Tab-separated table of C-alpha atoms and ligand atoms in Angstrom:
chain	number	residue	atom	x	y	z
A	487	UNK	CA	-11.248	14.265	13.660
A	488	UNK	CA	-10.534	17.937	13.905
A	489	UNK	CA	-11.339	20.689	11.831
A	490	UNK	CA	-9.675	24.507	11.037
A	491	UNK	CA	-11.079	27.140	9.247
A	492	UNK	CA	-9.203	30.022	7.947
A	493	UNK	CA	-10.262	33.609	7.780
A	494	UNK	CA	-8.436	35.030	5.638
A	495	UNK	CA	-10.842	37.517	4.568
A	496	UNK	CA	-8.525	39.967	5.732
A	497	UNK	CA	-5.413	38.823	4.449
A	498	UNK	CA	-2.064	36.170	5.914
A	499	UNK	CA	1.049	36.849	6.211
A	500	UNK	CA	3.694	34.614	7.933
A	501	UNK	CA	3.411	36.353	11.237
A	502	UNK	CA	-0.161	37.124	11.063
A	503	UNK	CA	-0.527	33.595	11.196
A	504	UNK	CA	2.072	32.646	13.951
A	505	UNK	CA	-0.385	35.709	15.902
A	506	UNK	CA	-3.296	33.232	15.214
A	507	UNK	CA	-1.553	29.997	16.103
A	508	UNK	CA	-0.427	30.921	19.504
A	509	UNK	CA	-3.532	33.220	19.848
A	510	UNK	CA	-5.603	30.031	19.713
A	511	UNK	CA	-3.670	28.068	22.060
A	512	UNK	CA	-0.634	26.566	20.141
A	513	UNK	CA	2.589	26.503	23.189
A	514	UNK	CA	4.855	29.058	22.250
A	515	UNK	CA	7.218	26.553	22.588
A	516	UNK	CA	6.014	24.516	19.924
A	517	UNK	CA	6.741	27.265	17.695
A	518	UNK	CA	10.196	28.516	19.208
A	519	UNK	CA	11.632	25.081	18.788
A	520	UNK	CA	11.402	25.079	15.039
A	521	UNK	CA	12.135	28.515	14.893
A	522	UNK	CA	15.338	27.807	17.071
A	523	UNK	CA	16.007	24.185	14.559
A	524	UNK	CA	16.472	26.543	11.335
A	525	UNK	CA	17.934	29.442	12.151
A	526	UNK	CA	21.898	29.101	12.486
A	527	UNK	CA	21.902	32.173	14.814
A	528	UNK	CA	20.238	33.688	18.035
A	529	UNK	CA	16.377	34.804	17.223
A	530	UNK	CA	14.358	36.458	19.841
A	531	UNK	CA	10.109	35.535	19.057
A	532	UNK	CA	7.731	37.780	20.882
A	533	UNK	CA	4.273	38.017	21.530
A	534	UNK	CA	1.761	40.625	22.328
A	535	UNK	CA	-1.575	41.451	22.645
A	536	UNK	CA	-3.068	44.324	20.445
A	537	UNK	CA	-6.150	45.221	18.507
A	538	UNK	CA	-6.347	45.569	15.119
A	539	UNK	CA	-9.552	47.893	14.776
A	540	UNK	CA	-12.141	46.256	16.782
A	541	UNK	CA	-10.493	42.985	17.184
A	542	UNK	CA	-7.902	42.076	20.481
A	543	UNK	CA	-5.685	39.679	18.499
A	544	UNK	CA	-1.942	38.290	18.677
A	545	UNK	CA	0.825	40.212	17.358
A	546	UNK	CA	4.109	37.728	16.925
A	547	UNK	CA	7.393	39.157	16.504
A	548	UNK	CA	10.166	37.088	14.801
A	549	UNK	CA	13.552	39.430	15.191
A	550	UNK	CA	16.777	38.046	13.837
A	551	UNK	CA	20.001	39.945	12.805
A	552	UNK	CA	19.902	38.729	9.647
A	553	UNK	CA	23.249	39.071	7.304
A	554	UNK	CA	22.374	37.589	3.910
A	555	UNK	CA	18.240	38.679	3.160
A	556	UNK	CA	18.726	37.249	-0.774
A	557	UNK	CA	18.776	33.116	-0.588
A	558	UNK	CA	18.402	30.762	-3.644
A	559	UNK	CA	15.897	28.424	-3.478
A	560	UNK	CA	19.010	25.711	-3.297
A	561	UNK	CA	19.999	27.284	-0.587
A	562	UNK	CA	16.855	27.439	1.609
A	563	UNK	CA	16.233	23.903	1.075
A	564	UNK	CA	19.704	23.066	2.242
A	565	UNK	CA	18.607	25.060	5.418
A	566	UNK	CA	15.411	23.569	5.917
A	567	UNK	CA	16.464	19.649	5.055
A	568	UNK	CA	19.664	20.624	7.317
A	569	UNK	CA	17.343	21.665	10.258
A	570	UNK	CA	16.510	19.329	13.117
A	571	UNK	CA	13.011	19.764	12.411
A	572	UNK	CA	10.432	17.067	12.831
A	573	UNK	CA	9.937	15.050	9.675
A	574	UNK	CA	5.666	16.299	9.130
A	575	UNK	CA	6.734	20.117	9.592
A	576	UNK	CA	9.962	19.582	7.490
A	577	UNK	CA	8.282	18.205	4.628
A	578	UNK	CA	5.577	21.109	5.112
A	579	UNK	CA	7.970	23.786	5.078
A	580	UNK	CA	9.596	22.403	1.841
A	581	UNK	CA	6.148	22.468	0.392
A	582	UNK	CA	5.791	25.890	0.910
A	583	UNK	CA	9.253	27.030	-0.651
A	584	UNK	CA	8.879	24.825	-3.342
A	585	UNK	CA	5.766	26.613	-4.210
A	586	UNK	CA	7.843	29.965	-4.131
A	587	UNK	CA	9.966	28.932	-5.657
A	588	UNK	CA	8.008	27.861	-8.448
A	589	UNK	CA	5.340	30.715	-8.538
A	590	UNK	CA	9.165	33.555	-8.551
A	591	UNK	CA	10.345	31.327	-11.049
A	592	UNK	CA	7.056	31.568	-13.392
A	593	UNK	CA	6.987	35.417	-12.441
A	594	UNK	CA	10.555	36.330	-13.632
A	595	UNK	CA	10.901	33.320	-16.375
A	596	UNK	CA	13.493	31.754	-14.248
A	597	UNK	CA	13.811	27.638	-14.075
A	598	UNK	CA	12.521	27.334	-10.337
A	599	UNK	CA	16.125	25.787	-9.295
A	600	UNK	CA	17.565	28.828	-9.965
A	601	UNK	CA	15.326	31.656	-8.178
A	602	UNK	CA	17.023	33.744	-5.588
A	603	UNK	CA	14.374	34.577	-2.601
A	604	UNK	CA	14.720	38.244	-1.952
A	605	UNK	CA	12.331	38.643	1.210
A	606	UNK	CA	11.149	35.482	1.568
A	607	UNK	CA	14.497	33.951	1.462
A	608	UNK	CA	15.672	36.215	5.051
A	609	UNK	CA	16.019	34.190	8.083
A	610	UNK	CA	13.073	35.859	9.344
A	611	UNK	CA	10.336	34.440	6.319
A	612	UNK	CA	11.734	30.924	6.566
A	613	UNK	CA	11.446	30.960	10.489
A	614	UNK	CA	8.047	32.174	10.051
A	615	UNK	CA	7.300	29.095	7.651
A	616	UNK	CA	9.080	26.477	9.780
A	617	UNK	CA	7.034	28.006	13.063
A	618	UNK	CA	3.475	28.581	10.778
A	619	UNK	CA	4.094	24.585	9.478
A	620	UNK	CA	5.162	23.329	13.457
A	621	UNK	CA	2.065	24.978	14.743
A	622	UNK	CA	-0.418	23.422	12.263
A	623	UNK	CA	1.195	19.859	12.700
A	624	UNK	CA	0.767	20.148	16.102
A	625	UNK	CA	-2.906	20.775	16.103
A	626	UNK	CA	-3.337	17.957	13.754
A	627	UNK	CA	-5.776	18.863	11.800
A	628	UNK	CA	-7.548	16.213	9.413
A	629	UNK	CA	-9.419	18.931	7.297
A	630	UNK	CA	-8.053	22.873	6.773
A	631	UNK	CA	-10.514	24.771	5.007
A	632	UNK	CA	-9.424	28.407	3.362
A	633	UNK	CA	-11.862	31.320	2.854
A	634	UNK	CA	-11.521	33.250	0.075
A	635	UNK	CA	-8.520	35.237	0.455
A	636	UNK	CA	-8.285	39.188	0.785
A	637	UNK	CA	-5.345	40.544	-1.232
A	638	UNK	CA	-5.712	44.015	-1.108
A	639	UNK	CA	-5.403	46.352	-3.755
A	640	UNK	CA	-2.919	49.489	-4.398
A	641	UNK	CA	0.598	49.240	-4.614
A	642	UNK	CA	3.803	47.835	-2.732
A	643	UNK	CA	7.267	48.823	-2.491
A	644	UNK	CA	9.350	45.975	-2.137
A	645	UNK	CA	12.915	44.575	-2.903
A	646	UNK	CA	11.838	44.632	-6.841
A	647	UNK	CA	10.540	47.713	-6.496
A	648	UNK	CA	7.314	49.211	-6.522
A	649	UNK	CA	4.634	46.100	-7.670
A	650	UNK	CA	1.063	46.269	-7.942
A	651	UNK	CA	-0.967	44.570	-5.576
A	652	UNK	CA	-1.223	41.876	-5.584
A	653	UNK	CA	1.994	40.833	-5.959
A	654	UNK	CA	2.524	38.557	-9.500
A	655	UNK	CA	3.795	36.238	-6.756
A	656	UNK	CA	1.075	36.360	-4.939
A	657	UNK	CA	-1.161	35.803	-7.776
A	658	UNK	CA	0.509	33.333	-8.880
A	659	UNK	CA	0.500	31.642	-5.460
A	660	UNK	CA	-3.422	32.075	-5.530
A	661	UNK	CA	-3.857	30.573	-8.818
A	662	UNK	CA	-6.823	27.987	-8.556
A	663	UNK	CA	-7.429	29.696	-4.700
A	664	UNK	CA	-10.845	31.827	-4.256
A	665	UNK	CA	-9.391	35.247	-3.606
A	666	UNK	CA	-10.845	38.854	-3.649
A	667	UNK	CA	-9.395	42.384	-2.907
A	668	UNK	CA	-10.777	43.013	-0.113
A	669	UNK	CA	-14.349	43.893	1.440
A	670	UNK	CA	-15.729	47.412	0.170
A	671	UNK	CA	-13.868	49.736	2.370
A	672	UNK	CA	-11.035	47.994	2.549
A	673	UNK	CA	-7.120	49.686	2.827
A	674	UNK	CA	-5.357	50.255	-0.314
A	675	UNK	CA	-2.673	48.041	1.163
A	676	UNK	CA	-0.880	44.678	0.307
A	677	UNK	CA	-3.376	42.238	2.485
A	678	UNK	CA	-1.227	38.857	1.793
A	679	UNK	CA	2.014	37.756	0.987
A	680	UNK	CA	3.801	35.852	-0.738
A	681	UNK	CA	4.822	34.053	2.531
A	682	UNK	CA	1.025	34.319	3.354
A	683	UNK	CA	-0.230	32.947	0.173
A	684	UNK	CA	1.898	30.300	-0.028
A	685	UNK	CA	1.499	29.017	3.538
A	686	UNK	CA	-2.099	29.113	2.837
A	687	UNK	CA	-1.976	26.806	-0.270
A	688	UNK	CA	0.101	24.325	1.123
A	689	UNK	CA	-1.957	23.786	4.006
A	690	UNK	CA	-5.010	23.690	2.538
A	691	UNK	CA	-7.290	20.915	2.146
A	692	UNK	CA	-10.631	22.664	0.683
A	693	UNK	CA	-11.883	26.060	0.116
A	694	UNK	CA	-14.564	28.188	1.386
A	695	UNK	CA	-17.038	29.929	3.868
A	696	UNK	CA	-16.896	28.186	8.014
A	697	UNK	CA	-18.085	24.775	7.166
A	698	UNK	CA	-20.109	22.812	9.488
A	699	UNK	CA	-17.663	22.138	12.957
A	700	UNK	CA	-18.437	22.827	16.717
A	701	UNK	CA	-15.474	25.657	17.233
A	702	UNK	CA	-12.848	25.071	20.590
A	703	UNK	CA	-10.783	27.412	19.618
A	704	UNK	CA	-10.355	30.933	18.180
A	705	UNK	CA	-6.649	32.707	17.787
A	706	UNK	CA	-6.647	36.011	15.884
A	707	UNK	CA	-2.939	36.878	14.475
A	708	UNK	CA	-2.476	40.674	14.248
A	709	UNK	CA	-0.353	42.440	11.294
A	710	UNK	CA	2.520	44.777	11.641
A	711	UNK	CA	-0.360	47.440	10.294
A	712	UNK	CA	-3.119	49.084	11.924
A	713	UNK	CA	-5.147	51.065	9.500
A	714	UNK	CA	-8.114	52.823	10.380
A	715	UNK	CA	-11.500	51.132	10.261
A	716	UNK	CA	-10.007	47.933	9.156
A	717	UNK	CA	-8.844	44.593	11.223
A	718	UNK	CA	-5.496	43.765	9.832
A	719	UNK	CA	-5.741	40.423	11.131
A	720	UNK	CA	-6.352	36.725	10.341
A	721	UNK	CA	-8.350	34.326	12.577
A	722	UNK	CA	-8.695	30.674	12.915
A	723	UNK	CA	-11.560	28.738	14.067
A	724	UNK	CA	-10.297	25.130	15.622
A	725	UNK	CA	-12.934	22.400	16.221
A	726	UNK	CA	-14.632	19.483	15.165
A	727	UNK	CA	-17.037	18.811	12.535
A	728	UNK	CA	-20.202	19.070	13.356
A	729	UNK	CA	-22.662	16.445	11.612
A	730	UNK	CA	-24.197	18.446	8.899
A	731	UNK	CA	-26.962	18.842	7.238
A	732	UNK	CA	-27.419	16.001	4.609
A	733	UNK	CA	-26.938	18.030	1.543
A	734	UNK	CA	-23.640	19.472	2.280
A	735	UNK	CA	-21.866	16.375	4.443
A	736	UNK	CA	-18.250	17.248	4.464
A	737	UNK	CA	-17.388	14.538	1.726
A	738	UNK	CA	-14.446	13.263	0.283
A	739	UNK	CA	-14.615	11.442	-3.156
A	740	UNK	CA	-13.294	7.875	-4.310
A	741	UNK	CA	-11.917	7.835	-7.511
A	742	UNK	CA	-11.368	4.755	-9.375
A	743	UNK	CA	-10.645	2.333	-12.155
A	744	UNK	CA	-10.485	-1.141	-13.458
A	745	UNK	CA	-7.436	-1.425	-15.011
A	746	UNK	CA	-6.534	-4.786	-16.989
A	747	UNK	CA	-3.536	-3.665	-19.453
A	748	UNK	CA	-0.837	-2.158	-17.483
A	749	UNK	CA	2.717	-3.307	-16.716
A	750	UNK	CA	2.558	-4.225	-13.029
A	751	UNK	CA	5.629	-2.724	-12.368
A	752	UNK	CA	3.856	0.714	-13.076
A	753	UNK	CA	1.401	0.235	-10.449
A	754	UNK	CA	3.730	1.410	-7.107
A	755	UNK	CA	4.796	4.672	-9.605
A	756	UNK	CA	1.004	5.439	-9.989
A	757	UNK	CA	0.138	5.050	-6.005
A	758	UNK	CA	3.076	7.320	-5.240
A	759	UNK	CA	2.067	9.928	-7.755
A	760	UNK	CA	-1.281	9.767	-6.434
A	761	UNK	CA	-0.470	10.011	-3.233
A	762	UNK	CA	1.988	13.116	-4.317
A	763	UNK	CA	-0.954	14.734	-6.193
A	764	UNK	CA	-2.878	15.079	-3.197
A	765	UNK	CA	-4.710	11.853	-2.866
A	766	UNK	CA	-5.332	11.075	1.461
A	767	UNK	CA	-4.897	7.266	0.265
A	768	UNK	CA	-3.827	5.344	-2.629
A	769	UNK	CA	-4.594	1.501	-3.403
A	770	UNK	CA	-4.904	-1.705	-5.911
A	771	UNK	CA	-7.457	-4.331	-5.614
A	772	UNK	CA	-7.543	-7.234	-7.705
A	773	UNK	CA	-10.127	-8.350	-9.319
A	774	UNK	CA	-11.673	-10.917	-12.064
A	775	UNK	CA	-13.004	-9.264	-15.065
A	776	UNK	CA	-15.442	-10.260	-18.148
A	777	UNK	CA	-14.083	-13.922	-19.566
A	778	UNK	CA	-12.128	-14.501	-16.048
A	779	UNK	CA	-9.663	-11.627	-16.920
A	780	UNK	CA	-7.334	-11.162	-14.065
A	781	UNK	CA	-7.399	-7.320	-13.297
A	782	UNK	CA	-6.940	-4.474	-10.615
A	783	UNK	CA	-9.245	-1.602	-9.670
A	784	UNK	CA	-6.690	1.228	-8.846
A	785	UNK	CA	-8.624	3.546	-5.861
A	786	UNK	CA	-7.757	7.073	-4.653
A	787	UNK	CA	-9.325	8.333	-1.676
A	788	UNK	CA	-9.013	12.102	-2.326
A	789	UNK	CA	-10.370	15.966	-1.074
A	790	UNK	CA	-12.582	17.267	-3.539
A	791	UNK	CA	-9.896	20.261	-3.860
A	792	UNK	CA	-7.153	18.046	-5.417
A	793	UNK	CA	-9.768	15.661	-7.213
A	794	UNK	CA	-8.789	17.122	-11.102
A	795	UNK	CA	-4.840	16.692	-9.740
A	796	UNK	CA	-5.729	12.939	-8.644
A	797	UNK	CA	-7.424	12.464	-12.127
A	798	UNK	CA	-4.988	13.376	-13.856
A	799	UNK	CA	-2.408	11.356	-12.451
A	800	UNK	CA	-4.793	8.295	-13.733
A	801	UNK	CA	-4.948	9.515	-17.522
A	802	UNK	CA	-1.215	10.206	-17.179
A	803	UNK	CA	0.290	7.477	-15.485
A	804	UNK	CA	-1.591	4.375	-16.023
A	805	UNK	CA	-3.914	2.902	-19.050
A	806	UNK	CA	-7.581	3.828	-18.488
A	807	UNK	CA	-9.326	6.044	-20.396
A	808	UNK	CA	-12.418	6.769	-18.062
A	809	UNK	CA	-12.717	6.987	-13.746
A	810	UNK	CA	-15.584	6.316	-11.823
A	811	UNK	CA	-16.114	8.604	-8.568
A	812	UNK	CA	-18.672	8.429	-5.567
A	813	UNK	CA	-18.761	10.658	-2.557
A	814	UNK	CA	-17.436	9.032	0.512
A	815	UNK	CA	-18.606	10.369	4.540
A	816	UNK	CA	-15.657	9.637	6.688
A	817	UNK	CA	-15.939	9.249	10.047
A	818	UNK	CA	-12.978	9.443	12.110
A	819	UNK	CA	-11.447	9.520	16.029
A	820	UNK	CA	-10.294	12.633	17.384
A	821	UNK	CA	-6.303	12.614	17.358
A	822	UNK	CA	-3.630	14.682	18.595
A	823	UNK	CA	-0.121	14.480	18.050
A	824	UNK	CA	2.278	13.467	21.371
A	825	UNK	CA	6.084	14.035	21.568
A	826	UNK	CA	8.242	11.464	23.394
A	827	UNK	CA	12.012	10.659	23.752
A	828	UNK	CA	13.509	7.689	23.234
A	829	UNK	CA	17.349	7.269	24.204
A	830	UNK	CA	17.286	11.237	24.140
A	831	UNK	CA	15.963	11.692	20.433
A	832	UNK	CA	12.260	13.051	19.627
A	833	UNK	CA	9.377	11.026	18.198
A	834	UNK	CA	6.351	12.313	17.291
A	835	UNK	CA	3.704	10.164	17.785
A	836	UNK	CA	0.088	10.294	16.583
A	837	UNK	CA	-2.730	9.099	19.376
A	838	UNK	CA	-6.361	8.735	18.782
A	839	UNK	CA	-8.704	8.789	20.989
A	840	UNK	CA	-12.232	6.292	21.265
A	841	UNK	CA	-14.532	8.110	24.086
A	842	UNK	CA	-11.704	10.056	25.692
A	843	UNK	CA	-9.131	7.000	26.274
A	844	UNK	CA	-6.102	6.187	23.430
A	845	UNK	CA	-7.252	3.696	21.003
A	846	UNK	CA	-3.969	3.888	18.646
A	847	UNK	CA	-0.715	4.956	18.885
A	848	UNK	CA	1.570	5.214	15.633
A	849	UNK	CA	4.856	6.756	16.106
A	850	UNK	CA	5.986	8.832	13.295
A	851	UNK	CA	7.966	6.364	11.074
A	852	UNK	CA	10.933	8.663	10.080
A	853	UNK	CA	11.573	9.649	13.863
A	854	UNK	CA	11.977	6.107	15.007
A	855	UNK	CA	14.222	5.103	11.797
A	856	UNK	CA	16.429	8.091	13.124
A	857	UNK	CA	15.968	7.393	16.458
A	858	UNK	CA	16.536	3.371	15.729
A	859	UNK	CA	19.930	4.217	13.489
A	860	UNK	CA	21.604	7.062	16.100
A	861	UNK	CA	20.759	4.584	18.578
A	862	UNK	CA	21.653	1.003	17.260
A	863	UNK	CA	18.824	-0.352	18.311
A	864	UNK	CA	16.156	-2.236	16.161
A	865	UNK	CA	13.494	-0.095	14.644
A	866	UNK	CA	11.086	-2.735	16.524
A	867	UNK	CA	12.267	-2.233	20.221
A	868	UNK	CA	12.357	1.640	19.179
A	869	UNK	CA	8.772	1.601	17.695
A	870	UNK	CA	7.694	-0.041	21.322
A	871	UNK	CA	9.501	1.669	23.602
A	872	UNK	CA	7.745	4.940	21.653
A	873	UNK	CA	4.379	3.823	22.452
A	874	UNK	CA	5.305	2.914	26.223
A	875	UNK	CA	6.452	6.250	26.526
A	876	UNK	CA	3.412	8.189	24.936
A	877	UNK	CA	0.723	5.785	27.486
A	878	UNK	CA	2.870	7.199	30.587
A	879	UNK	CA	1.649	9.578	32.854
A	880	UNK	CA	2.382	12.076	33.046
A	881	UNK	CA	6.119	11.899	31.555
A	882	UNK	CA	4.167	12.827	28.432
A	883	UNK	CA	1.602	15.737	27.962
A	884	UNK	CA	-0.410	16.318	25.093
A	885	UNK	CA	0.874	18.675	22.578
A	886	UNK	CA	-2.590	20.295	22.207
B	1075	LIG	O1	10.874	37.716	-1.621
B	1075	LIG	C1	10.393	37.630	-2.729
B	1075	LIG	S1	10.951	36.518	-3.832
B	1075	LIG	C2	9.279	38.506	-3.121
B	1075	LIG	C3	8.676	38.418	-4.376
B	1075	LIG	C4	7.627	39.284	-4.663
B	1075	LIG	C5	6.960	39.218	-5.975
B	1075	LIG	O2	5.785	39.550	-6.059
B	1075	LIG	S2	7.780	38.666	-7.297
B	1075	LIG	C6	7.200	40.236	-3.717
B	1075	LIG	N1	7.839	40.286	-2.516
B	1075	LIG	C7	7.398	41.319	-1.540
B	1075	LIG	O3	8.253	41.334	-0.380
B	1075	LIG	C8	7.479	41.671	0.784
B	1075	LIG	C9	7.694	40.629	1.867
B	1075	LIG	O4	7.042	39.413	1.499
B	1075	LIG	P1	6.869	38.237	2.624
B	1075	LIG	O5	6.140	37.137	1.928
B	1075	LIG	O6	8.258	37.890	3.041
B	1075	LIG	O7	6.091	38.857	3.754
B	1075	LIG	C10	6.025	41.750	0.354
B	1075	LIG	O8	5.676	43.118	0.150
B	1075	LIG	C11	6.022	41.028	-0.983
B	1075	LIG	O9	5.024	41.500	-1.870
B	1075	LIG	C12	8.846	39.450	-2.176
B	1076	LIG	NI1	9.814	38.278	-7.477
């Protein structure tokens, strides 16, 4: 199981992060290939080592001669389902537009399918999601934990003009995030963006100061600013957990119910919305009740962070009228996510490891129905060759 904490105590922005990623040991590669799937001409991705005040950190540069800088939301998800992406950072990606789209759309009192992007919606932004969301997938991480996030304070001139900072789509973004302006001292400056903010929602899983882990890795991005007496800059900590102290166990809760008056056939609806609300797992068990009643208990397995989401969804979409909840330690094998060919197409495959050997291999479902359909072949002789391919050395390295 592997952990990564987010300073952001400083601020994110798309390429402050991509700094980071590499920074802490991400192949550039991984990141130029998803750059490369979305944009639909030439970019040239750069990396160099600064300081930003005391701190040597990663400065990434995305350049692309960029003709149309205004997209609709419409249009960028066109781009992005459009892109030969792999399916984990595709759906990310999405995420993270459909959450600017949705905070521009609440800003300007626009139905999110109609927002036009201004500077989020240039080739550059979106190649900064699609590399920030291929870099995260490909360390794996089971938990990503936030610190509060530094805004900054001042004003901004920008494509609407000039907007206090933050940003109303950056606080909008930030809604139900710990956030701050800044430490004392800090520059009167915009500290995160929109493309920051909303990177940093989507791929969080909690909130809060370094929690317990045993750090491998540390990448510091760099921003495009250098003021004086401040690091413009945004690290992250890689790692495992470390086994806590009792009273504050990384947990995860179990939410559940007994549920004996529901139409069946509203069950799957409910585990998908679950799921879709940020549950980690979704099931039904059934059960015997009181006077032999034939039943199910409905169970979410959920981060504390999207726990009121999760319960919601059960008030909402199914009978009950009360949960029960109890904190759950999970234990769980290191993993790291492969990438083999089969027949010429990609797979990602997910391996776990039990005292430093591969215990499980699971191919990512999506790749091999692509693979299995541009191939002809049966999704089963796919699905095996996949796993062949990811046990042999050394055809395959790991992509962390
Ligand atoms: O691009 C859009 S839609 C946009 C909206 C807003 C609002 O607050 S509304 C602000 N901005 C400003 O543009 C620059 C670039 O943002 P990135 O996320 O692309 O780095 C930044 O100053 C934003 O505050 C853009
Ligand atoms: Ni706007």
């Amino acid at each position: 199981m592997s952990i990564v904490w987010v300073d952001a105590s400083s601020g994110a922005s798309g390429d402050m992060l991509l700094g980071a990623l590499v920074d802490a040991g991400v192949p550039l590669s991984v990141i130029t290939s998803a750059v490369d799937a979305v944009a639909p001409e030439p970019v040239r991705l750069a990396t160099e080592s600064v300081t930003r005040g005391a701190l040597a950190a990663t400065r990434c540069h995305v350049e692309i001669a960029d003709s149309a800088h205004h997209r609709t939301w419409t249009d960028v998800r066109a781009l992005l389902a459009g892109a030969g992406l792999d399916a984990p950072v595709r759906e990310l990606a999405l995420q993270v537009f459909e959450r600017l789209a949705v905070a521009e759309g609440a800003v300007h009192g626009i139905p999110s399918a109609e927002v036009h992007f201004h500077e989020v919606g240039a080739l550059d932004a979106i190649a900064d999601v699609a590399g920030v969301c291929a870099g995260f997938a490909h360390l794996g991480a089971d938990e990503v934990v936030i610190s509060p996030v530094a805004v900054g304070s001042g004003s901004v001139r920008a494509a609407h003009g000039v907007l206090p900072v933050p940003p109303p789509a950056v606080a909008r973004l930030l809604t139900g995030v710990p956030s701050f302006a800044g430490a004392p001292g800090h520059p009167p400056m915009e500290l995160c963006t929109p493309t920051g903010a909303a990177l940093l929602a989507t791929l969080a899983t909690d909130y809060g100061p370094q929690p317990p882990m045993t750090t491998r890795a540390i990448g510091v991005g760099a921003g495009s600013r250098d003021p004086e007496g401040w690091s413009n800059a945004v690290r992250l900590l890689v790692g495992d957990p470390a086994m806590p102290a009792r009273e504050d166990a990384p947990t995860e809760l179990v939410i559940e119910a007994n549920i004996d008056d529901l139409d069946p056939r509203l069950f799957p609806g409910a585990i998908d919305a679950l799921l879709a609300a940020g549950a980690r797992d979704a099931w039904l068990t059934p059960i015997l009740m009181k006077k032999g009643r034939p039943a199910h208990t409905l169970h979410a397995l959920v981060p504390r962070s999207d726990a009121e989401a999760v319960r919601r969804v059960f008030f909402r979409e199914t009978s009950t009228i009360g949960v029960r909840e109890h904190e759950v330690a999970k234990h769980a094998l290191p993993r790291e996510m492969l990438t083999v060919t089969v027949g010429g197409h990609p797979i990602a495959v997910k391996a776990a490891r039990f005292d430093g050997e591969i215990v499980n291999l699971q191919p990512e479902w999506d790749d091999v129905a692509l693979a299995a359909a541009a191939l002809g072949r049966s999704a089963i002789d796919v699905l095996a060759e996949a796993k062949a391919a990811a046990l042999a050395p050394p055809l395959v390295e790991p992509d962390s």
